[in-house]
Coordinates of C-alpha atoms and ligand atoms in Angstrom, one line a residue:
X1 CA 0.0 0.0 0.0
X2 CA 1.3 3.1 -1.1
X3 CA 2.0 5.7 2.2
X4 CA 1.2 9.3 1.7
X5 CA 4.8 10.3 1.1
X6 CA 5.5 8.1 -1.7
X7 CA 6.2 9.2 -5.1
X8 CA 3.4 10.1 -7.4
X9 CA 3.4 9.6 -11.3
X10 CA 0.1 10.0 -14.1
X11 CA -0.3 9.1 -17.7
X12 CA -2.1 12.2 -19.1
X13 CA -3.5 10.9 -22.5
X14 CA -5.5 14.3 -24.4
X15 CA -8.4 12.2 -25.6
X16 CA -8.3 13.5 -29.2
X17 CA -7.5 10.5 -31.1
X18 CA -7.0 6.5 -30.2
X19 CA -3.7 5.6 -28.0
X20 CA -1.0 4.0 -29.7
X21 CA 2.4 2.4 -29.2
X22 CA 3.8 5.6 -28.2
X23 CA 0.8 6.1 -25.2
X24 CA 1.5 2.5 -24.2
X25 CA 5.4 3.1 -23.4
X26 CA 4.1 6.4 -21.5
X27 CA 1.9 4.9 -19.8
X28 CA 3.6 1.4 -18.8
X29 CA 7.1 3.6 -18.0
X30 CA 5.0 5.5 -15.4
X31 CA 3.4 2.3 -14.0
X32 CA 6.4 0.4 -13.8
X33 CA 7.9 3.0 -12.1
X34 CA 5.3 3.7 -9.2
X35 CA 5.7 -0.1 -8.5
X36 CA 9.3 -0.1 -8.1
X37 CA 9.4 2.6 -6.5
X38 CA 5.7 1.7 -4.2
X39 CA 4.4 5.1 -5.6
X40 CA 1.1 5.9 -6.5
X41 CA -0.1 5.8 -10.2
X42 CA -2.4 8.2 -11.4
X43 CA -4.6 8.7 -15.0
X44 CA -5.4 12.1 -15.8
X45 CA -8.1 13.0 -18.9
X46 CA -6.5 16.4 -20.9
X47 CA -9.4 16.9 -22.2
X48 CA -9.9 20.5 -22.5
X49 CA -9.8 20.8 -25.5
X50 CA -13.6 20.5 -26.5
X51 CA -13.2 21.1 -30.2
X52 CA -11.5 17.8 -30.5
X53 CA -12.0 15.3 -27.6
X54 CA -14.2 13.1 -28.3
X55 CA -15.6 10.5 -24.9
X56 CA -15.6 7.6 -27.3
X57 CA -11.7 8.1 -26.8
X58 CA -11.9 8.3 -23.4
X59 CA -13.6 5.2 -23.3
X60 CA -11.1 4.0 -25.4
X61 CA -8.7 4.8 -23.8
X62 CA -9.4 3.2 -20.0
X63 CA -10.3 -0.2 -22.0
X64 CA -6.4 -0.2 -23.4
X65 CA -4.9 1.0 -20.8
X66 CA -7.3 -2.2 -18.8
X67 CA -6.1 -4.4 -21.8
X68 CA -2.3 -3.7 -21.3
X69 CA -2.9 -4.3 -17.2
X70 CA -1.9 -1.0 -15.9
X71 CA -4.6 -0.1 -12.9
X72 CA -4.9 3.3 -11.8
X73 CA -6.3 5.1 -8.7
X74 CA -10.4 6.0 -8.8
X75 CA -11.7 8.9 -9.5
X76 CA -9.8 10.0 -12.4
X77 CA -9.5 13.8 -12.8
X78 CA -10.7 15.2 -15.7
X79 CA -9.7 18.5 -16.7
X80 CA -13.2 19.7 -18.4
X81 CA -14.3 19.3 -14.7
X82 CA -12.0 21.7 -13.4
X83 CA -11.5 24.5 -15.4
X84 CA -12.2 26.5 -12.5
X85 CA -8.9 25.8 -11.1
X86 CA -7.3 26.9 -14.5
X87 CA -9.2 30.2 -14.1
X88 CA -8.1 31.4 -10.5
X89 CA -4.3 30.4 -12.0
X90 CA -4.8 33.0 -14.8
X91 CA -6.6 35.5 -12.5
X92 CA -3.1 35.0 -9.9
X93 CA -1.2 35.5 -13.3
X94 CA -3.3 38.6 -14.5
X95 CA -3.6 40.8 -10.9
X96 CA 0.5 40.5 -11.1
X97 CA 0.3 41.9 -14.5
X98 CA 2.1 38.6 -16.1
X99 CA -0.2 38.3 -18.6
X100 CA -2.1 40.4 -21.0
X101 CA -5.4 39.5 -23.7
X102 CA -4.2 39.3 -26.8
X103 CA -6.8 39.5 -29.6
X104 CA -5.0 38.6 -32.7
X105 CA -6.4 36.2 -34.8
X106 CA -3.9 33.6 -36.6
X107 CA -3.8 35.2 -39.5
X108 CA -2.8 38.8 -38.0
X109 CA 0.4 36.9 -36.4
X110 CA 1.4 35.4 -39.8
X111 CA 1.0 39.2 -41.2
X112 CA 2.8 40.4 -38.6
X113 CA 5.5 38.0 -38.7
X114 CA 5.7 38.7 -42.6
X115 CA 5.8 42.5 -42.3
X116 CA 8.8 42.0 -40.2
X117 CA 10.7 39.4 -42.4
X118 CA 10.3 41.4 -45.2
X119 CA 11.5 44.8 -43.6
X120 CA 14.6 43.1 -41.8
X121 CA 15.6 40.7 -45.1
X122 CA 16.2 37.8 -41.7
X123 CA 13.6 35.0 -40.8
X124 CA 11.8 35.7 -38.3
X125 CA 12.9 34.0 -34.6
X126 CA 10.7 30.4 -34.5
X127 CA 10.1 28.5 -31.1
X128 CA 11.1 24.7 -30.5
X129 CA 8.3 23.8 -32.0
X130 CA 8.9 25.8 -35.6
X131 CA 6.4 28.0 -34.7
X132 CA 6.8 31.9 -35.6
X133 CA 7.2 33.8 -31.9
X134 CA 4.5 35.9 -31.1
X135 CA 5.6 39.4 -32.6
X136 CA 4.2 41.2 -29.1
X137 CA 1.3 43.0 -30.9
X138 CA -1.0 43.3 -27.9
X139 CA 1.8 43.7 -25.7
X140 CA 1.9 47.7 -25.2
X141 CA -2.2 47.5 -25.9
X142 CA -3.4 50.5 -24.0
X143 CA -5.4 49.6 -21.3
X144 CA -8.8 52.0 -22.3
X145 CA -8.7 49.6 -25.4
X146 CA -8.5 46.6 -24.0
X147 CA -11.2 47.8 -21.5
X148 CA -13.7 49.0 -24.7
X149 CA -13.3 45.4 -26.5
X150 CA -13.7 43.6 -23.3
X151 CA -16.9 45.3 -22.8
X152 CA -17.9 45.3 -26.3
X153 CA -17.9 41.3 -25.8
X154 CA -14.5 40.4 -27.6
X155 CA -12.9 37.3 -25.8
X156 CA -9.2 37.5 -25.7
X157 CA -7.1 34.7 -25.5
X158 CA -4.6 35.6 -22.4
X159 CA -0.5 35.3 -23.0
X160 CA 2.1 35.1 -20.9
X161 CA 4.8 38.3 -20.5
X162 CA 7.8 36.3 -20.5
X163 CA 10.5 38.6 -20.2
X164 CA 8.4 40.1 -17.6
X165 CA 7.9 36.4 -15.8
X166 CA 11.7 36.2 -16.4
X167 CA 12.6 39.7 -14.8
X168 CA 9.8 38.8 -11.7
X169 CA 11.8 35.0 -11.5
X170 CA 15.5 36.9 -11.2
X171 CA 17.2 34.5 -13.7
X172 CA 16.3 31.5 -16.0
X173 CA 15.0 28.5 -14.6
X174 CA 16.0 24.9 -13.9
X175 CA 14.7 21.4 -13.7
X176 CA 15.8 17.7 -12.6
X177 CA 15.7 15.6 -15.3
X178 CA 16.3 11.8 -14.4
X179 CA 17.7 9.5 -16.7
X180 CA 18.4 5.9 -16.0
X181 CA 19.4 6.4 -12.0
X182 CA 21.1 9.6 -12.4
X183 CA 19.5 13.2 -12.1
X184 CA 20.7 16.4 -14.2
X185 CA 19.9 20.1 -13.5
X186 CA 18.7 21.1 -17.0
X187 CA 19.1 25.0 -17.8
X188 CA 15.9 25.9 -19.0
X189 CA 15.3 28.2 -21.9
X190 CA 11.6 29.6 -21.6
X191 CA 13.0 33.1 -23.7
X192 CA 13.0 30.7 -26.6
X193 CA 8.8 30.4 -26.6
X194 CA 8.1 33.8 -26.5
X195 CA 5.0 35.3 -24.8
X196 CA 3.3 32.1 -24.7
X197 CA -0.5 31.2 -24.6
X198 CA -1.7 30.6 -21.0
X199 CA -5.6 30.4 -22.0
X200 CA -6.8 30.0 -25.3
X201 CA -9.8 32.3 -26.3
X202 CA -11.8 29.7 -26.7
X203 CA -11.3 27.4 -23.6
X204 CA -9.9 30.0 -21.2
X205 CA -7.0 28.1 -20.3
X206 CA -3.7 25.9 -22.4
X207 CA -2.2 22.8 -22.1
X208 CA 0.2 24.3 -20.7
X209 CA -1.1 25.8 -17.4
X210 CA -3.8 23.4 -16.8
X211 CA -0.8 20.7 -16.9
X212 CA 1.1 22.6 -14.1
X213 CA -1.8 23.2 -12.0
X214 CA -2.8 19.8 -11.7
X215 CA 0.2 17.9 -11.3
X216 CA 0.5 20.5 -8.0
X217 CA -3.0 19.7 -7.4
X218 CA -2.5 16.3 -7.5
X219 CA 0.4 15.7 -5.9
X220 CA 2.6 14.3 -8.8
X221 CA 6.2 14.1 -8.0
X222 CA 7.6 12.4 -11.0
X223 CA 6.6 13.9 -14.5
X224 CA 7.5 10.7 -17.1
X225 CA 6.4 11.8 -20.8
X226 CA 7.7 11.5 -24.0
X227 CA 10.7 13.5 -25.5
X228 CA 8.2 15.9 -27.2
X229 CA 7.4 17.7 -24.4
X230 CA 11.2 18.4 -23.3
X231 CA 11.5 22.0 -24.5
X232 CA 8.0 22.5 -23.0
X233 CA 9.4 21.7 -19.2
X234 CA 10.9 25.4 -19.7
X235 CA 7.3 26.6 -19.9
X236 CA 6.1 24.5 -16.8
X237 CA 8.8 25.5 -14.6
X238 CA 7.9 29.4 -15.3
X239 CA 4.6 29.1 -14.7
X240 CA 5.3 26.6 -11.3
X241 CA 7.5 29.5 -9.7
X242 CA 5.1 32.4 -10.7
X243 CA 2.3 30.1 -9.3
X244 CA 4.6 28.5 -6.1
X245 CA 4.1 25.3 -7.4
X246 CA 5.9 22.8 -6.1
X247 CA 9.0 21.4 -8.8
X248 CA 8.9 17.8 -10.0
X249 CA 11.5 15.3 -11.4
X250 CA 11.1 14.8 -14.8
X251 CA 11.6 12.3 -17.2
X252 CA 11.4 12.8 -21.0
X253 CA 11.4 9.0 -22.6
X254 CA 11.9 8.3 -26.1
X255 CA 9.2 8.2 -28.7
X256 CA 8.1 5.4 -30.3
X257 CA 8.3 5.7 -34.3
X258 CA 6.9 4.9 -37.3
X259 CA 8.5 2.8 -39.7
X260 CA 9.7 5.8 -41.8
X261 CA 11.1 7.3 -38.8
X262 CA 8.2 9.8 -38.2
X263 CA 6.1 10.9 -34.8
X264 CA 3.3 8.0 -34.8
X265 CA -0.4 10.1 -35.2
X266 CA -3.0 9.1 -33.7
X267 CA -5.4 9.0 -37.1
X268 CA -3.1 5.7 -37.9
X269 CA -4.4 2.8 -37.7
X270 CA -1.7 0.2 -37.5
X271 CA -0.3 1.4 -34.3
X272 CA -3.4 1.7 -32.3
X273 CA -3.4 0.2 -29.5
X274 CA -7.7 -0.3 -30.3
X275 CA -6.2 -2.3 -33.4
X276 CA -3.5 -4.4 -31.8
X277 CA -6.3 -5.4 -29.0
X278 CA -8.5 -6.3 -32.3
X279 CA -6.3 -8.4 -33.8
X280 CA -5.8 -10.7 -30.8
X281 CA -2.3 -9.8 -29.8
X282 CA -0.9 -10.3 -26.0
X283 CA -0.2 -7.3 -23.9
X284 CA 3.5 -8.9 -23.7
X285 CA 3.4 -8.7 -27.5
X286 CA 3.4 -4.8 -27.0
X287 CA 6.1 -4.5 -24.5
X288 CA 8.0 -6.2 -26.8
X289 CA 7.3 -4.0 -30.0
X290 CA 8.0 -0.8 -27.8
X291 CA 11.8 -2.1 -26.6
X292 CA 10.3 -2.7 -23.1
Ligands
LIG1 N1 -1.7 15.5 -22.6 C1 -0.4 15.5 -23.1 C2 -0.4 14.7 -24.4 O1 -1.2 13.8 -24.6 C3 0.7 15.0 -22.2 C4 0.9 15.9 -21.1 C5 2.0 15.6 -20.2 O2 2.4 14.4 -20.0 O3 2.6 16.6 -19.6 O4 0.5 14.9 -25.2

């Protein structure tokens, strides 16, 4: 039986799409884990993003996870069900004047972005993710116009000041990554995201803010995810100091690929887990195609 001190690690699928090899190696590296270790194992639904999860993925989702024999503490939080806790996060984030409404729509930031290629001849800075940084638009935005379009009904989406955040933090941030037994102090590089999206106009919060505040909420200790989200950990360690979070160990595993090499999607259906399930294989079948 777990004691209240132990470590705590979650698999935190975003029910958009069906699971696949890559979710299994997530989610069985976290379970292993919190036996070894006589942690806790939680499952966390991401699902805030209404525009595509779907509950027949959710569904889904607890009857692979079942299938491969992971079992997870009851109730499992849900982030729809909370977006209230998202919401007092932003408000703690706005009354310190770390973040500002930003109403540009996607195409204004790719005009902006061009305007400012073409009168500097240089590409414009892109984050880790390739993504044009935001070109700060909004930022200086005086406040009787914000006021008049707020009233007038316009919902913002809300981004993050990040050199602000960085001047308020007093120097760049760290984390613990752990690697097979041995920890590292990773120097984080949040500059490199710009002023980042804490709440999307259309669900009032991001991935990334609603992934900080729960993990806190919840207690997690130990962060194990896939090597995509490694850049990202800058992000979460900003927003866990400006929030007084509490820092976890992370972990950032390898993906699983494709055959050509690629990020496996979860449209395709030869690696979904649903699939395997279908076509009769053994859970031990699966460890063994992901390397475990
Ligand atoms: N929900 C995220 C995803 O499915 C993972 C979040 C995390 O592990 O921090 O990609």
């Amino acid at each position: 039986m777990p004691q209240k001190s132990s470590p705590v690690f979650r698999f935190a699928p975003s029910p958009n799409g069906w699971l696949h090899l890559g979710h299994a190696l997530s989610a069985i590296l976290n379970s292993d884990a919190a036996r070894r270790s006589r942690g806790r194992f939680l499952l966390r639904i991401e699902d805030i993003d209404a525009t595509r999860a779907r509950e027949e993925f959710v569904d889904d989702a607890y009857r692979d996870l079942a299938w491969l024999g992971l079992a997870w503490e009851t109730p499992v939080r849900r982030q729809s069900q909370h977006l209230d806790d998202y919401a007092s996060a932003l408000d703690a984030l706005k009354s310190r004047g770390l973040a500002y409404p930003c109403f540009c729509a996607r195409s204004d930031i790719a005009r902006a972005v061009a305007d400012k290629e073409r009168e500097s001849g240089a590409p414009w800075p892109r984050d880790p993710e390739g993504a044009p940084l935001y070109p700060g638009t909004c930022r200086s935005k005086r406040d009787a116009e914000i006021a008049s379009r707020l009233a007038a009904g316009e919902i913002p989406a809300w981004r993050l000041d990040m050199m602000r955040a960085l001047a308020v933090l007093g120097g760049p941030p760290h984390w613990t990554e752990s690697a097979d037994g041995a920890q590292t102090s990773i120097d984080a590089d949040p500059a490199a995201w710009g002023d980042v999206v804490v709440a999307r106009k259309d669900i009032g919060t991001s991935y990334h803010l609603a992934v900080v505040v729960d993990d806190a909420l919840q207690g997690v200790t130990h962060v194990v995810r896939g090597r995509d989200l490694y850049f990202a950990t800058a992000i979460h360690r900003v927003l866990q100091i400006l929030l007084g979070l509490p820092e976890p160990v992370y972990t950032h595993h390898r993906l699983v690929l494709d055959e050509a090499g690629g990020k496996l999607s979860k449209s395709v259906k030869s690696t979904a887990l649903r699939e395997l399930r279908a076509q009769g294989r053994a859970p031990a079948e699966i460890r063994a195609m992901i390397g475990l």
